[in-house]
Amino acid sequence: RVLGRTIDTSGLEAQPPDTAGRCFAFQKPAEDLPFYSDLALQQRPCYLTYSNERTAEIVRANLTRSPMYSGRIHGTGARYCPSFEDKVVRFPERLRHHIYLEPEGNGTDEYYLNGISTSLPVDVQWQMVRSLPGLEQAQISRYAYAIEYDFVPPHQLAPDMSCRLWPNLFLAGQINGTSGYEEAAAQGLLAGINAALAAAGRESEALRLGREQAYIGVMVDDLVTKDIVEPYRLFTSRAEYRLTLRQDNADRRLTAIGYKLGLVPRERLEAVEDLERQIDDWRGRLAAIRLDGHSVWELMSHPDFVYGAHDSLPKLPPRVAEQLEIEARYGGYIARQEKEIQSQAKLESCPIPPDFNYDIPGLSAEAKTKLQKRRPSSLGQASRLDGVTPAEISVLQIHLLRLSRSASK
């Protein structure tokens, strides 16, 4: 971090903030919040500067002093947050790199230098920072550093975030092999919920979100089924059901689950239920209204149709309008995705006993090893393991069916 009063921003490119945004909560529009106007007034710009050949020379001359290049740190770093040393070494053809100066907040004069993370010694950091345009006189308030941390092998982690060897121990954050604030926070939420349920003797009610329900479900499923060879970051590209896992429908997907667990008050559940009724009602009404020989619902699927541009049409509640416009425009794709989800649900709903013996005919040695090590909780989870083929999933399905029938006799 550097002190803002020591930065010369006169020659830097200012990047203004967004003036409107979506709140995490859905109860009220952002504009209705009492602090919204004050918050908008307090927004501050970021600034963009660039490294140069002088910066790169400083790094190259001191590479042997970097723990990452001297052999003191052996772990694989985060792929999407490379150190500045990595940028210089891996991309020698690049003459400059973006460095973003980001204000830490309204209650501090500190700026975060995004894009120049480093493990080089303090004296080198001074040289690097002061080689940047606008920071020739900058004062560093907090130095950069690098850490190397151990993590629990994914096969020791259960889908409810508990440790398989010690079921009453719940893990969250970097110890599970992830990198990033949101990733750690999401795991903490899930682990906290399930730890509380376990402490209350309600282990059978443990929250396990599916890949089709939430990005948390995608992340946890990836952690317990895939080999983690580098710090894990969650991206939308990791989710196969992105059209369903939208930021605009999180309350429609998850409020009922939260209410069942006692995390969401009744009034919030009722608000979502009322929203669903309004959406269903307006969908039917719009299908019955004709405009230029077509139903309005049909017209809304056209990308060039703007509902608000037609004064003759009834005014829709803003949230209802948003949801219906998305549904109308992407309805065909969403319906196709729903079919995929339903097909996969058959595998997800087929549990595998924790003590299941995988030494059965029809499974390759690789599949047996992977399944014994990972101990998937369902057939769906088993289908996502590397080294397990669709044919072997069919073999497993047959054996599980036989096991179920014999148990019911």
PDB file of C-alpha atoms in Angstrom, residues 4-227:
ATOM      1  CA  GLY A   4      -2.352   8.737  -1.533  1.00  0.00           C
ATOM      2  CA  ARG A   5      -0.958  12.169  -0.668  1.00  0.00           C
ATOM      3  CA  THR A   6       2.413  11.091  -2.091  1.00  0.00           C
ATOM      4  CA  ILE A   7       0.960  10.057  -5.487  1.00  0.00           C
ATOM      5  CA  ASP A   8       1.002  12.502  -8.406  1.00  0.00           C
ATOM      6  CA  THR A   9      -2.220  11.678 -10.274  1.00  0.00           C
ATOM      7  CA  SER A  10      -1.993  14.608 -12.694  1.00  0.00           C
ATOM      8  CA  GLY A  11      -0.507  12.499 -15.483  1.00  0.00           C
ATOM      9  CA  LEU A  12      -2.400   9.288 -14.750  1.00  0.00           C
ATOM     10  CA  GLU A  13      -5.542   7.931 -16.361  1.00  0.00           C
ATOM     11  CA  ALA A  14      -8.496   8.256 -13.985  1.00  0.00           C
ATOM     12  CA  GLN A  15     -11.036   5.432 -13.985  1.00  0.00           C
ATOM     13  CA  PRO A  16     -14.389   6.654 -12.622  1.00  0.00           C
ATOM     14  CA  PRO A  17     -16.470   4.300 -10.460  1.00  0.00           C
ATOM     15  CA  ASP A  18     -19.833   2.809 -11.334  1.00  0.00           C
ATOM     16  CA  THR A  19     -22.646   5.006 -10.047  1.00  0.00           C
ATOM     17  CA  ALA A  20     -25.252   2.255  -9.836  1.00  0.00           C
ATOM     18  CA  GLY A  21     -24.988  -1.305  -8.710  1.00  0.00           C
ATOM     19  CA  ARG A  22     -26.911  -4.339  -7.594  1.00  0.00           C
ATOM     20  CA  CYS A  23     -27.197  -4.952  -3.860  1.00  0.00           C
ATOM     21  CA  PHE A  24     -26.501  -8.331  -2.309  1.00  0.00           C
ATOM     22  CA  ALA A  25     -29.959  -8.244  -0.727  1.00  0.00           C
ATOM     23  CA  PHE A  26     -33.123  -8.212  -2.831  1.00  0.00           C
ATOM     24  CA  GLN A  27     -35.535  -6.620  -0.336  1.00  0.00           C
ATOM     25  CA  LYS A  28     -35.202  -3.092  -1.708  1.00  0.00           C
ATOM     26  CA  PRO A  29     -33.780  -1.437  -4.832  1.00  0.00           C
ATOM     27  CA  ALA A  30     -30.398   0.157  -4.162  1.00  0.00           C
ATOM     28  CA  GLU A  31     -31.881   3.607  -4.814  1.00  0.00           C
ATOM     29  CA  ASP A  32     -34.289   3.167  -1.873  1.00  0.00           C
ATOM     30  CA  LEU A  33     -31.560   2.572   0.691  1.00  0.00           C
ATOM     31  CA  PRO A  34     -31.063   5.577   3.017  1.00  0.00           C
ATOM     32  CA  PHE A  35     -27.317   5.750   2.460  1.00  0.00           C
ATOM     33  CA  TYR A  36     -27.402   5.260  -1.324  1.00  0.00           C
ATOM     34  CA  SER A  37     -27.082   8.945  -2.291  1.00  0.00           C
ATOM     35  CA  ASP A  38     -24.321   9.484   0.266  1.00  0.00           C
ATOM     36  CA  LEU A  39     -22.520   6.395  -0.983  1.00  0.00           C
ATOM     37  CA  ALA A  40     -22.677   7.643  -4.564  1.00  0.00           C
ATOM     38  CA  LEU A  41     -21.180  10.979  -3.495  1.00  0.00           C
ATOM     39  CA  GLN A  42     -18.333   9.239  -1.669  1.00  0.00           C
ATOM     40  CA  GLN A  43     -17.236   7.168  -4.647  1.00  0.00           C
ATOM     41  CA  ARG A  44     -13.625   7.789  -5.647  1.00  0.00           C
ATOM     42  CA  PRO A  45     -11.808   7.002  -8.890  1.00  0.00           C
ATOM     43  CA  CYS A  46      -9.005   4.535  -9.400  1.00  0.00           C
ATOM     44  CA  TYR A  47      -5.956   5.501 -11.438  1.00  0.00           C
ATOM     45  CA  LEU A  48      -4.033   3.579 -14.055  1.00  0.00           C
ATOM     46  CA  THR A  49      -0.273   3.661 -14.451  1.00  0.00           C
ATOM     47  CA  TYR A  50       2.155   1.306 -16.182  1.00  0.00           C
ATOM     48  CA  SER A  51       5.400  -0.420 -15.362  1.00  0.00           C
ATOM     49  CA  ASN A  52       8.296   0.218 -17.742  1.00  0.00           C
ATOM     50  CA  GLU A  53      11.621  -1.238 -18.798  1.00  0.00           C
ATOM     51  CA  ARG A  54      13.281   0.325 -15.744  1.00  0.00           C
ATOM     52  CA  THR A  55      10.855  -1.591 -13.482  1.00  0.00           C
ATOM     53  CA  ALA A  56      11.632  -4.838 -15.319  1.00  0.00           C
ATOM     54  CA  GLU A  57      15.396  -4.231 -15.043  1.00  0.00           C
ATOM     55  CA  ILE A  58      15.102  -3.795 -11.267  1.00  0.00           C
ATOM     56  CA  VAL A  59      13.255  -7.112 -11.007  1.00  0.00           C
ATOM     57  CA  ARG A  60      15.651  -9.008 -13.279  1.00  0.00           C
ATOM     58  CA  ALA A  61      18.658  -7.726 -11.331  1.00  0.00           C
ATOM     59  CA  ASN A  62      17.186  -9.016  -8.059  1.00  0.00           C
ATOM     60  CA  LEU A  63      15.455 -12.252  -9.102  1.00  0.00           C
ATOM     61  CA  THR A  64      17.757 -14.390  -6.950  1.00  0.00           C
ATOM     62  CA  ARG A  65      16.501 -12.470  -3.901  1.00  0.00           C
ATOM     63  CA  SER A  66      12.903 -13.515  -4.558  1.00  0.00           C
ATOM     64  CA  PRO A  67      11.781 -16.536  -2.448  1.00  0.00           C
ATOM     65  CA  MET A  68       9.862 -17.805  -5.474  1.00  0.00           C
ATOM     66  CA  TYR A  69      13.008 -17.903  -7.613  1.00  0.00           C
ATOM     67  CA  SER A  70      15.620 -18.676  -4.954  1.00  0.00           C
ATOM     68  CA  GLY A  71      14.004 -22.001  -4.058  1.00  0.00           C
ATOM     69  CA  ARG A  72      12.613 -20.980  -0.659  1.00  0.00           C
ATOM     70  CA  ILE A  73       9.018 -21.252  -1.949  1.00  0.00           C
ATOM     71  CA  HIS A  74       8.165 -24.357  -3.986  1.00  0.00           C
ATOM     72  CA  GLY A  75       4.367 -24.238  -4.175  1.00  0.00           C
ATOM     73  CA  THR A  76       2.419 -23.341  -7.315  1.00  0.00           C
ATOM     74  CA  GLY A  77       1.122 -19.785  -7.177  1.00  0.00           C
ATOM     75  CA  ALA A  78      -2.349 -18.592  -8.120  1.00  0.00           C
ATOM     76  CA  ARG A  79      -2.649 -18.793 -11.903  1.00  0.00           C
ATOM     77  CA  TYR A  80      -4.742 -15.636 -12.195  1.00  0.00           C
ATOM     78  CA  CYS A  81      -2.760 -13.498  -9.740  1.00  0.00           C
ATOM     79  CA  PRO A  82       0.873 -13.846 -10.872  1.00  0.00           C
ATOM     80  CA  SER A  83       3.564 -11.950  -9.018  1.00  0.00           C
ATOM     81  CA  PHE A  84       5.303  -9.124 -10.850  1.00  0.00           C
ATOM     82  CA  GLU A  85       8.424 -11.296 -10.992  1.00  0.00           C
ATOM     83  CA  ASP A  86       6.397 -13.922 -12.871  1.00  0.00           C
ATOM     84  CA  LYS A  87       5.175 -11.329 -15.350  1.00  0.00           C
ATOM     85  CA  VAL A  88       8.711 -10.170 -16.089  1.00  0.00           C
ATOM     86  CA  VAL A  89      10.064 -13.724 -16.475  1.00  0.00           C
ATOM     87  CA  ARG A  90       7.136 -15.276 -18.354  1.00  0.00           C
ATOM     88  CA  PHE A  91       6.380 -12.347 -20.647  1.00  0.00           C
ATOM     89  CA  PRO A  92       9.749 -10.757 -21.496  1.00  0.00           C
ATOM     90  CA  GLU A  93       8.308  -9.356 -24.737  1.00  0.00           C
ATOM     91  CA  ARG A  94       5.883  -7.144 -22.801  1.00  0.00           C
ATOM     92  CA  LEU A  95       7.422  -3.707 -22.354  1.00  0.00           C
ATOM     93  CA  ARG A  96       4.870  -2.607 -19.777  1.00  0.00           C
ATOM     94  CA  HIS A  97       2.138  -3.954 -17.484  1.00  0.00           C
ATOM     95  CA  HIS A  98      -1.008  -2.316 -16.086  1.00  0.00           C
ATOM     96  CA  ILE A  99      -0.805  -1.143 -12.472  1.00  0.00           C
ATOM     97  CA  TYR A 100      -4.089   0.024 -10.922  1.00  0.00           C
ATOM     98  CA  LEU A 101      -4.037   2.446  -7.995  1.00  0.00           C
ATOM     99  CA  GLU A 102      -7.121   1.618  -5.921  1.00  0.00           C
ATOM    100  CA  PRO A 103      -8.234   3.693  -2.885  1.00  0.00           C
ATOM    101  CA  GLU A 104      -8.626   1.475   0.179  1.00  0.00           C
ATOM    102  CA  GLY A 105     -11.607   3.444   1.502  1.00  0.00           C
ATOM    103  CA  ASN A 106     -12.898   6.824   2.610  1.00  0.00           C
ATOM    104  CA  GLY A 107     -11.404   6.467   6.074  1.00  0.00           C
ATOM    105  CA  THR A 108      -7.802   5.996   4.954  1.00  0.00           C
ATOM    106  CA  ASP A 109      -5.231   7.651   2.707  1.00  0.00           C
ATOM    107  CA  GLU A 110      -3.858   4.299   1.532  1.00  0.00           C
ATOM    108  CA  TYR A 111      -3.941   3.068  -2.060  1.00  0.00           C
ATOM    109  CA  TYR A 112      -3.547  -0.552  -3.080  1.00  0.00           C
ATOM    110  CA  LEU A 113      -1.247  -1.207  -6.043  1.00  0.00           C
ATOM    111  CA  ASN A 114      -3.077  -3.870  -8.037  1.00  0.00           C
ATOM    112  CA  GLY A 115      -0.822  -5.692 -10.499  1.00  0.00           C
ATOM    113  CA  ILE A 116       2.522  -5.467  -8.771  1.00  0.00           C
ATOM    114  CA  SER A 117       2.348  -8.147  -6.063  1.00  0.00           C
ATOM    115  CA  THR A 118       5.853  -9.285  -5.159  1.00  0.00           C
ATOM    116  CA  SER A 119       7.989 -11.216  -2.693  1.00  0.00           C
ATOM    117  CA  LEU A 120      11.131  -9.174  -3.328  1.00  0.00           C
ATOM    118  CA  PRO A 121      12.902  -7.491  -0.367  1.00  0.00           C
ATOM    119  CA  VAL A 122      11.882  -4.077   0.948  1.00  0.00           C
ATOM    120  CA  ASP A 123      14.757  -2.153  -0.648  1.00  0.00           C
ATOM    121  CA  VAL A 124      13.840  -3.558  -4.070  1.00  0.00           C
ATOM    122  CA  GLN A 125      10.172  -2.711  -3.541  1.00  0.00           C
ATOM    123  CA  TRP A 126      11.098   0.950  -3.022  1.00  0.00           C
ATOM    124  CA  GLN A 127      12.956   0.942  -6.345  1.00  0.00           C
ATOM    125  CA  MET A 128      10.089  -0.778  -8.166  1.00  0.00           C
ATOM    126  CA  VAL A 129       7.386   1.552  -6.848  1.00  0.00           C
ATOM    127  CA  ARG A 130       9.365   4.721  -7.537  1.00  0.00           C
ATOM    128  CA  SER A 131      10.057   3.617 -11.108  1.00  0.00           C
ATOM    129  CA  LEU A 132       6.325   3.921 -11.871  1.00  0.00           C
ATOM    130  CA  PRO A 133       4.937   7.127 -13.437  1.00  0.00           C
ATOM    131  CA  GLY A 134       3.123   9.158 -10.788  1.00  0.00           C
ATOM    132  CA  LEU A 135       4.795   7.320  -7.921  1.00  0.00           C
ATOM    133  CA  GLU A 136       8.280   8.814  -8.141  1.00  0.00           C
ATOM    134  CA  GLN A 137       7.865  10.287  -4.620  1.00  0.00           C
ATOM    135  CA  ALA A 138       5.481   7.668  -3.241  1.00  0.00           C
ATOM    136  CA  GLN A 139       5.701   6.555   0.374  1.00  0.00           C
ATOM    137  CA  ILE A 140       5.041   2.868   1.026  1.00  0.00           C
ATOM    138  CA  SER A 141       2.829   2.346   4.074  1.00  0.00           C
ATOM    139  CA  ARG A 142       2.667  -1.463   3.894  1.00  0.00           C
ATOM    140  CA  TYR A 143       5.062  -3.729   2.049  1.00  0.00           C
ATOM    141  CA  ALA A 144       4.161  -6.586  -0.287  1.00  0.00           C
ATOM    142  CA  TYR A 145       4.789 -10.162   0.792  1.00  0.00           C
ATOM    143  CA  ALA A 146       4.267 -13.738  -0.371  1.00  0.00           C
ATOM    144  CA  ILE A 147       3.079 -16.723   1.607  1.00  0.00           C
ATOM    145  CA  GLU A 148       3.172 -20.455   1.022  1.00  0.00           C
ATOM    146  CA  TYR A 149       0.489 -22.486   2.746  1.00  0.00           C
ATOM    147  CA  ASP A 150      -0.428 -26.144   3.102  1.00  0.00           C
ATOM    148  CA  PHE A 151      -3.889 -27.444   2.324  1.00  0.00           C
ATOM    149  CA  VAL A 152      -5.998 -30.482   3.064  1.00  0.00           C
ATOM    150  CA  PRO A 153      -6.034 -32.958   0.147  1.00  0.00           C
ATOM    151  CA  PRO A 154      -9.482 -32.779  -1.485  1.00  0.00           C
ATOM    152  CA  HIS A 155     -10.184 -36.482  -0.966  1.00  0.00           C
ATOM    153  CA  GLN A 156     -10.196 -35.794   2.802  1.00  0.00           C
ATOM    154  CA  LEU A 157     -12.989 -33.209   2.466  1.00  0.00           C
ATOM    155  CA  ALA A 158     -16.680 -34.191   2.513  1.00  0.00           C
ATOM    156  CA  PRO A 159     -19.356 -32.263   0.552  1.00  0.00           C
ATOM    157  CA  ASP A 160     -20.675 -30.726   3.800  1.00  0.00           C
ATOM    158  CA  MET A 161     -17.188 -29.221   4.420  1.00  0.00           C
ATOM    159  CA  SER A 162     -16.389 -31.665   7.214  1.00  0.00           C
ATOM    160  CA  CYS A 163     -13.156 -33.646   7.418  1.00  0.00           C
ATOM    161  CA  ARG A 164     -13.733 -37.287   6.506  1.00  0.00           C
ATOM    162  CA  LEU A 165     -11.329 -38.502   9.210  1.00  0.00           C
ATOM    163  CA  TRP A 166     -12.827 -36.241  11.911  1.00  0.00           C
ATOM    164  CA  PRO A 167     -16.487 -35.595  10.970  1.00  0.00           C
ATOM    165  CA  ASN A 168     -16.952 -32.927  13.662  1.00  0.00           C
ATOM    166  CA  LEU A 169     -14.124 -30.824  12.211  1.00  0.00           C
ATOM    167  CA  PHE A 170     -15.334 -28.423   9.506  1.00  0.00           C
ATOM    168  CA  LEU A 171     -12.872 -26.676   7.198  1.00  0.00           C
ATOM    169  CA  ALA A 172     -13.167 -23.498   5.131  1.00  0.00           C
ATOM    170  CA  GLY A 173     -10.903 -21.189   3.153  1.00  0.00           C
ATOM    171  CA  GLN A 174      -7.332 -21.567   1.955  1.00  0.00           C
ATOM    172  CA  ILE A 175      -6.881 -24.769   3.947  1.00  0.00           C
ATOM    173  CA  ASN A 176      -9.140 -26.394   1.332  1.00  0.00           C
ATOM    174  CA  GLY A 177      -6.873 -25.284  -1.514  1.00  0.00           C
ATOM    175  CA  THR A 178      -8.780 -22.198  -2.631  1.00  0.00           C
ATOM    176  CA  SER A 179      -7.596 -18.662  -3.290  1.00  0.00           C
ATOM    177  CA  GLY A 180      -9.744 -15.555  -2.999  1.00  0.00           C
ATOM    178  CA  TYR A 181     -11.923 -13.680  -0.519  1.00  0.00           C
ATOM    179  CA  GLU A 182     -15.297 -14.692  -1.960  1.00  0.00           C
ATOM    180  CA  GLU A 183     -14.286 -18.336  -2.177  1.00  0.00           C
ATOM    181  CA  ALA A 184     -13.251 -18.352   1.497  1.00  0.00           C
ATOM    182  CA  ALA A 185     -16.378 -16.478   2.617  1.00  0.00           C
ATOM    183  CA  ALA A 186     -18.670 -18.874   0.754  1.00  0.00           C
ATOM    184  CA  GLN A 187     -16.974 -21.891   2.322  1.00  0.00           C
ATOM    185  CA  GLY A 188     -17.196 -20.265   5.746  1.00  0.00           C
ATOM    186  CA  LEU A 189     -20.932 -19.778   5.297  1.00  0.00           C
ATOM    187  CA  LEU A 190     -21.493 -23.413   4.309  1.00  0.00           C
ATOM    188  CA  ALA A 191     -19.116 -24.854   6.908  1.00  0.00           C
ATOM    189  CA  GLY A 192     -20.637 -22.653   9.620  1.00  0.00           C
ATOM    190  CA  ILE A 193     -24.180 -23.748   8.780  1.00  0.00           C
ATOM    191  CA  ASN A 194     -23.260 -27.425   8.820  1.00  0.00           C
ATOM    192  CA  ALA A 195     -21.116 -27.144  11.953  1.00  0.00           C
ATOM    193  CA  ALA A 196     -24.069 -25.536  13.752  1.00  0.00           C
ATOM    194  CA  LEU A 197     -26.412 -28.276  12.535  1.00  0.00           C
ATOM    195  CA  ALA A 198     -23.946 -30.949  13.673  1.00  0.00           C
ATOM    196  CA  ALA A 199     -23.590 -29.324  17.098  1.00  0.00           C
ATOM    197  CA  ALA A 200     -27.390 -29.411  17.425  1.00  0.00           C
ATOM    198  CA  GLY A 201     -27.524 -33.092  16.501  1.00  0.00           C
ATOM    199  CA  ARG A 202     -29.043 -32.331  13.095  1.00  0.00           C
ATOM    200  CA  GLU A 203     -26.349 -33.857  10.881  1.00  0.00           C
ATOM    201  CA  SER A 204     -28.993 -35.435   8.667  1.00  0.00           C
ATOM    202  CA  GLU A 205     -30.129 -31.922   7.670  1.00  0.00           C
ATOM    203  CA  ALA A 206     -26.650 -30.863   6.470  1.00  0.00           C
ATOM    204  CA  LEU A 207     -26.782 -28.330   3.649  1.00  0.00           C
ATOM    205  CA  ARG A 208     -25.342 -29.684   0.411  1.00  0.00           C
ATOM    206  CA  LEU A 209     -25.939 -27.424  -2.555  1.00  0.00           C
ATOM    207  CA  GLY A 210     -25.903 -28.934  -6.038  1.00  0.00           C
ATOM    208  CA  ARG A 211     -24.116 -27.595  -9.095  1.00  0.00           C
ATOM    209  CA  GLU A 212     -27.502 -26.553 -10.490  1.00  0.00           C
ATOM    210  CA  GLN A 213     -28.477 -24.658  -7.316  1.00  0.00           C
ATOM    211  CA  ALA A 214     -25.615 -22.280  -6.563  1.00  0.00           C
ATOM    212  CA  TYR A 215     -22.029 -21.359  -7.372  1.00  0.00           C
ATOM    213  CA  ILE A 216     -21.168 -22.543  -3.859  1.00  0.00           C
ATOM    214  CA  GLY A 217     -22.354 -25.960  -4.996  1.00  0.00           C
ATOM    215  CA  VAL A 218     -20.119 -25.787  -8.071  1.00  0.00           C
ATOM    216  CA  MET A 219     -17.080 -24.831  -5.999  1.00  0.00           C
ATOM    217  CA  VAL A 220     -17.536 -27.494  -3.322  1.00  0.00           C
ATOM    218  CA  ASP A 221     -18.203 -30.201  -5.904  1.00  0.00           C
ATOM    219  CA  ASP A 222     -15.027 -29.206  -7.756  1.00  0.00           C
ATOM    220  CA  LEU A 223     -13.026 -29.290  -4.525  1.00  0.00           C
ATOM    221  CA  VAL A 224     -14.145 -32.783  -3.513  1.00  0.00           C
ATOM    222  CA  THR A 225     -14.022 -34.394  -6.970  1.00  0.00           C
ATOM    223  CA  LYS A 226     -11.061 -32.827  -8.787  1.00  0.00           C
ATOM    224  CA  ASP A 227      -7.330 -32.973  -8.167  1.00  0.00           C
TER     225      ASP A 227
END
